[in-house]
C-alpha cells in the first residue's frame, strides 16, 4: 500500500510531521495543504522543509535527502567568467528591488518546465516575508538595468535559496557569488540550494545528507541573524572586487 504525505491542519502554528516521514518517491514529499502564512513558512524553514508546487496543485511541502547546499567559501567562478566580471562594471546590492527579482524569477524560462512554480500566491507570501525582514534579494545592476538576481529566506544565520535569474548571461552567477561573499563576511557558512541540478553542481554545490543538513539548520537558525532590510548592511559590491576575491580563494 502506497504511503501518502501528511495532510496539514488549518492552524498555521500546527507542527509539521517529522521529516523522516518524507516519501522516497517522489523524493522528500512530506506534507500537503496548509497555507503560506509567515508563521507556517518560518516554521517550515527552521525544520528544513520548503514549499514547492505548480499552479493548480495544492501546496506541497518537501524535505529531500540528500540536500543540495553551498558552503559560502566554495562558490566557483571560472577564470573566463571572472575576467568578464572584471570588465563588466556591474554592481551588486541587496533588498533594493525584491519585487522585481521575484517577478523575474517567476517569468524566467526553465528547460523542461512549462509555467512556473513561483505562483502569484507564492510571490505574495514571500513579499510578506520580505516586509517582515525575513526574505531577501541580491540584485546585480548594470547601471540602472537589473541583469540578475537571487532571492530566499534568512532565519538566524542560515540562508535558504529559493530562485535566481539572469537577464544577461552570468547575472545569476554573480548574484549567488555576491550573496555568498557577504554571508562569508558575516560568518554565515551555508546556503540551502534545495535540489540538485547540473548548473548548481558546476558552481560548487554539494550533496548534504539530510541528518547532517538538519543538524546544521537547527544550529544556525537558533543564532542571532539579520531580520531586517539588508540594503545598508550589504552595501554595494563591485563585480570586479567579487571576481578578485574569487580568484584569490580558488585559482582556476
Short mmCIF file of C-alpha atoms in Angstrom, two decimals:
data_model
loop_
_atom_site.label_atom_id
_atom_site.label_comp_id
_atom_site.label_asym_id
_atom_site.label_seq_id
_atom_site.Cartn_x
_atom_site.Cartn_y
_atom_site.Cartn_z
CA UNK A 1 0.00 0.00 0.00
CA UNK A 2 1.45 3.36 -1.02
CA UNK A 3 2.23 5.82 1.78
CA UNK A 4 0.64 9.24 1.37
CA UNK A 5 2.01 12.60 2.55
CA UNK A 6 0.53 14.09 5.72
CA UNK A 7 -2.41 16.48 5.33
CA UNK A 8 -1.64 19.65 7.30
CA UNK A 9 -4.29 21.17 9.57
CA UNK A 10 -5.59 24.70 9.06
CA UNK A 11 -3.77 26.10 12.11
CA UNK A 12 -0.56 27.77 10.78
CA UNK A 13 1.17 27.05 14.10
CA UNK A 14 0.50 23.31 13.86
CA UNK A 15 3.60 21.14 13.86
CA UNK A 16 4.91 19.57 10.68
CA UNK A 17 5.35 15.80 10.65
CA UNK A 18 8.90 14.57 11.30
CA UNK A 19 10.99 14.84 8.13
CA UNK A 20 11.89 11.16 8.43
CA UNK A 21 8.31 10.53 7.25
CA UNK A 22 9.05 12.12 3.86
CA UNK A 23 8.49 9.89 0.84
CA UNK A 24 11.36 8.34 -1.08
CA UNK A 25 9.38 8.67 -4.31
CA UNK A 26 8.93 11.47 -5.08
CA UNK A 27 11.99 12.19 -3.00
CA UNK A 28 11.25 14.34 0.01
CA UNK A 29 7.50 14.92 -0.32
CA UNK A 30 6.39 15.30 3.28
CA UNK A 31 3.05 17.06 3.58
CA UNK A 32 0.21 18.64 1.64
CA UNK A 33 -2.10 21.58 2.24
CA UNK A 34 -1.99 24.26 4.88
CA UNK A 35 -1.18 27.82 3.86
CA UNK A 36 1.73 30.12 3.05
CA UNK A 37 1.44 32.36 6.10
CA UNK A 38 4.69 33.79 7.52
CA UNK A 39 4.24 31.69 10.65
CA UNK A 40 3.96 28.42 8.76
CA UNK A 41 6.74 29.28 6.29
CA UNK A 42 9.23 30.20 9.03
CA UNK A 43 8.32 27.06 11.00
CA UNK A 44 8.95 25.02 7.85
CA UNK A 45 12.36 26.54 7.11
CA UNK A 46 13.51 26.04 10.71
CA UNK A 47 12.81 22.33 10.18
CA UNK A 48 14.47 22.03 6.78
CA UNK A 49 11.15 21.99 4.89
CA UNK A 50 10.13 24.15 1.92
CA UNK A 51 7.02 24.57 -0.28
CA UNK A 52 7.18 23.66 -3.96
CA UNK A 53 4.17 23.14 -6.17
CA UNK A 54 2.68 24.20 -9.51
CA UNK A 55 -0.33 26.33 -10.34
CA UNK A 56 -3.50 24.28 -9.81
CA UNK A 57 -1.90 21.91 -7.28
CA UNK A 58 -2.38 22.02 -3.52
CA UNK A 59 0.58 23.33 -1.51
CA UNK A 60 3.25 20.60 -1.33
CA UNK A 61 5.97 20.57 1.35
CA UNK A 62 9.37 18.91 0.81
CA UNK A 63 12.50 17.80 2.63
CA UNK A 64 14.62 15.80 0.15
CA UNK A 65 17.55 13.56 1.04
CA UNK A 66 20.27 14.41 0.21
CA UNK A 67 20.00 18.19 0.17
CA UNK A 68 21.89 20.46 -2.22
CA UNK A 69 23.93 23.13 -0.39
CA UNK A 70 26.66 25.70 -0.97
CA UNK A 71 29.39 26.35 1.55
CA UNK A 72 29.75 30.11 1.35
CA UNK A 73 33.52 29.90 0.83
CA UNK A 74 33.41 27.49 -2.11
CA UNK A 75 31.18 29.03 -4.80
CA UNK A 76 33.11 28.51 -8.05
CA UNK A 77 33.55 31.13 -10.74
CA UNK A 78 35.53 30.13 -13.81
CA UNK A 79 38.55 32.12 -14.91
CA UNK A 80 36.69 33.22 -18.03
CA UNK A 81 33.72 34.48 -16.01
CA UNK A 82 35.96 36.27 -13.51
CA UNK A 83 37.63 38.03 -16.41
CA UNK A 84 34.21 39.10 -17.73
CA UNK A 85 33.20 40.40 -14.30
CA UNK A 86 36.33 42.50 -14.01
CA UNK A 87 35.37 44.38 -17.16
CA UNK A 88 31.62 44.47 -16.61
CA UNK A 89 31.05 47.47 -14.36
CA UNK A 90 28.28 45.51 -12.64
CA UNK A 91 27.32 46.42 -9.05
CA UNK A 92 25.53 44.24 -6.50
CA UNK A 93 23.08 45.46 -3.87
CA UNK A 94 20.50 43.83 -1.61
CA UNK A 95 16.80 44.41 -0.96
CA UNK A 96 16.51 47.37 -3.32
CA UNK A 97 14.40 45.52 -5.93
CA UNK A 98 12.88 42.48 -4.22
CA UNK A 99 9.61 42.62 -6.18
CA UNK A 100 11.45 42.87 -9.49
CA UNK A 101 13.69 39.91 -8.63
CA UNK A 102 10.89 37.56 -7.58
CA UNK A 103 8.84 38.55 -10.64
CA UNK A 104 11.83 37.97 -12.93
CA UNK A 105 12.45 34.56 -11.32
CA UNK A 106 8.80 33.65 -11.91
CA UNK A 107 8.98 34.72 -15.55
CA UNK A 108 12.34 33.10 -16.34
CA UNK A 109 12.09 30.17 -18.80
CA UNK A 110 13.32 26.82 -17.44
CA UNK A 111 14.42 23.89 -19.56
CA UNK A 112 11.80 21.13 -19.49
CA UNK A 113 9.38 23.22 -17.42
CA UNK A 114 6.07 24.72 -18.52
CA UNK A 115 4.77 27.62 -16.45
CA UNK A 116 6.26 28.45 -13.07
CA UNK A 117 6.13 27.16 -9.53
CA UNK A 118 6.52 30.76 -8.30
CA UNK A 119 2.76 31.29 -8.48
CA UNK A 120 1.03 34.57 -7.61
CA UNK A 121 0.26 33.12 -4.17
CA UNK A 122 3.93 32.22 -3.66
CA UNK A 123 5.02 35.69 -4.75
CA UNK A 124 2.59 37.30 -2.30
CA UNK A 125 3.78 35.06 0.52
CA UNK A 126 7.46 35.89 0.02
CA UNK A 127 6.71 39.59 -0.36
CA UNK A 128 5.06 39.36 3.08
CA UNK A 129 8.18 37.68 4.46
CA UNK A 130 10.29 40.42 2.85
CA UNK A 131 8.26 43.13 4.58
CA UNK A 132 8.92 41.33 7.88
CA UNK A 133 12.69 41.25 7.22
CA UNK A 134 12.95 37.51 6.55
CA UNK A 135 13.04 37.26 2.74
CA UNK A 136 15.84 38.99 0.86
CA UNK A 137 17.13 39.59 -2.63
CA UNK A 138 20.59 40.25 -4.02
CA UNK A 139 20.45 42.24 -7.24
CA UNK A 140 23.03 42.70 -9.99
CA UNK A 141 22.85 46.03 -11.81
CA UNK A 142 24.50 47.29 -14.97
CA UNK A 143 23.86 50.98 -14.45
CA UNK A 144 20.10 51.11 -13.91
CA UNK A 145 19.44 47.78 -15.65
CA UNK A 146 18.73 44.72 -13.49
CA UNK A 147 20.78 41.94 -15.12
CA UNK A 148 20.42 39.20 -12.49
CA UNK A 149 19.33 38.34 -9.00
CA UNK A 150 18.60 35.77 -6.35
CA UNK A 151 16.08 35.64 -3.51
CA UNK A 152 15.48 33.47 -0.50
CA UNK A 153 14.75 33.35 3.21
CA UNK A 154 17.10 34.03 6.11
CA UNK A 155 16.42 32.53 9.53
CA UNK A 156 19.11 33.11 12.13
CA UNK A 157 22.40 32.67 10.25
CA UNK A 158 21.03 30.26 7.66
CA UNK A 159 20.01 31.30 4.15
CA UNK A 160 17.51 29.22 2.20
CA UNK A 161 17.83 29.98 -1.51
CA UNK A 162 14.60 29.95 -3.49
CA UNK A 163 15.34 31.02 -7.06
CA UNK A 164 17.65 33.11 -9.22
CA UNK A 165 17.53 34.56 -12.72
CA UNK A 166 19.71 36.09 -15.42
CA UNK A 167 18.54 38.81 -17.80
CA UNK A 168 22.12 38.89 -19.13
CA UNK A 169 24.38 35.84 -19.22
CA UNK A 170 26.10 35.39 -15.85
CA UNK A 171 23.72 37.57 -13.86
CA UNK A 172 22.54 34.78 -11.58
CA UNK A 173 26.10 33.51 -11.03
CA UNK A 174 27.20 36.98 -9.94
CA UNK A 175 24.20 37.28 -7.60
CA UNK A 176 24.94 33.91 -5.98
CA UNK A 177 28.65 34.72 -5.61
CA UNK A 178 27.83 38.12 -4.12
CA UNK A 179 25.39 36.60 -1.64
CA UNK A 180 27.99 34.01 -0.61
CA UNK A 181 30.68 36.68 -0.22
CA UNK A 182 28.58 38.80 2.11
CA UNK A 183 27.43 35.77 4.09
CA UNK A 184 31.04 34.72 4.48
CA UNK A 185 31.85 38.21 5.80
CA UNK A 186 29.02 37.88 8.32
CA UNK A 187 30.07 34.41 9.49
CA UNK A 188 27.16 32.57 7.84
CA UNK A 189 28.54 29.28 6.47
CA UNK A 190 25.76 27.67 4.43
CA UNK A 191 23.24 28.33 1.64
CA UNK A 192 20.44 25.84 1.03
CA UNK A 193 20.01 25.14 -2.70
CA UNK A 194 17.26 22.54 -2.17
CA UNK A 195 17.53 20.03 -5.05
CA UNK A 196 20.24 19.01 -7.49
CA UNK A 197 20.71 20.39 -10.95
CA UNK A 198 23.85 20.38 -13.14
CA UNK A 199 24.22 24.18 -13.06
CA UNK A 200 24.42 24.22 -9.26
CA UNK A 201 26.98 21.42 -9.27
CA UNK A 202 29.19 23.37 -11.67
CA UNK A 203 29.02 26.36 -9.32
CA UNK A 204 30.29 24.29 -6.41
CA UNK A 205 27.16 22.97 -4.70
CA UNK A 206 27.46 19.65 -2.86
CA UNK A 207 25.18 16.90 -1.64
CA UNK A 208 24.46 17.01 2.08
CA UNK A 209 22.81 14.01 3.80
CA UNK A 210 19.54 15.08 5.38
CA UNK A 211 20.57 14.34 9.00
CA UNK A 212 23.71 16.49 8.54
CA UNK A 213 21.69 19.25 6.89
CA UNK A 214 19.03 19.27 9.62
CA UNK A 215 21.67 19.43 12.35
CA UNK A 216 23.26 22.46 10.65
CA UNK A 217 19.87 24.14 10.21
CA UNK A 218 18.95 23.61 13.86
CA UNK A 219 22.24 25.17 14.97
CA UNK A 220 22.32 28.08 12.54
CA UNK A 221 18.66 29.13 12.77
CA UNK A 222 19.00 29.38 16.56
CA UNK A 223 21.76 32.01 16.26
CA UNK A 224 21.08 35.77 16.10
CA UNK A 225 20.69 36.87 12.49
CA UNK A 226 19.58 39.91 10.47
CA UNK A 227 15.78 40.05 10.47
CA UNK A 228 15.74 43.45 8.81
CA UNK A 229 16.23 45.11 5.46
CA UNK A 230 19.72 44.23 4.18
CA UNK A 231 20.37 47.24 1.95
CA UNK A 232 22.64 49.09 4.38
CA UNK A 233 24.40 46.04 5.82
CA UNK A 234 25.11 44.55 2.38
CA UNK A 235 26.26 47.86 0.88
CA UNK A 236 27.39 47.93 -2.75
CA UNK A 237 29.71 45.21 -4.03
CA UNK A 238 31.56 45.82 -7.29
CA UNK A 239 31.62 42.78 -9.55
CA UNK A 240 35.31 43.45 -10.22
CA UNK A 241 36.04 43.08 -6.50
CA UNK A 242 33.94 39.93 -6.40
CA UNK A 243 36.00 38.48 -9.23
CA UNK A 244 39.28 39.34 -7.49
CA UNK A 245 38.08 37.71 -4.24
CA UNK A 246 37.02 34.55 -6.07
CA UNK A 247 40.37 34.36 -7.86
CA UNK A 248 42.27 34.71 -4.58
CA UNK A 249 40.30 31.85 -3.00
CA UNK A 250 40.26 29.43 -5.91
CA UNK A 251 42.66 29.93 -8.81
CA UNK A 252 41.38 28.20 -11.93
#
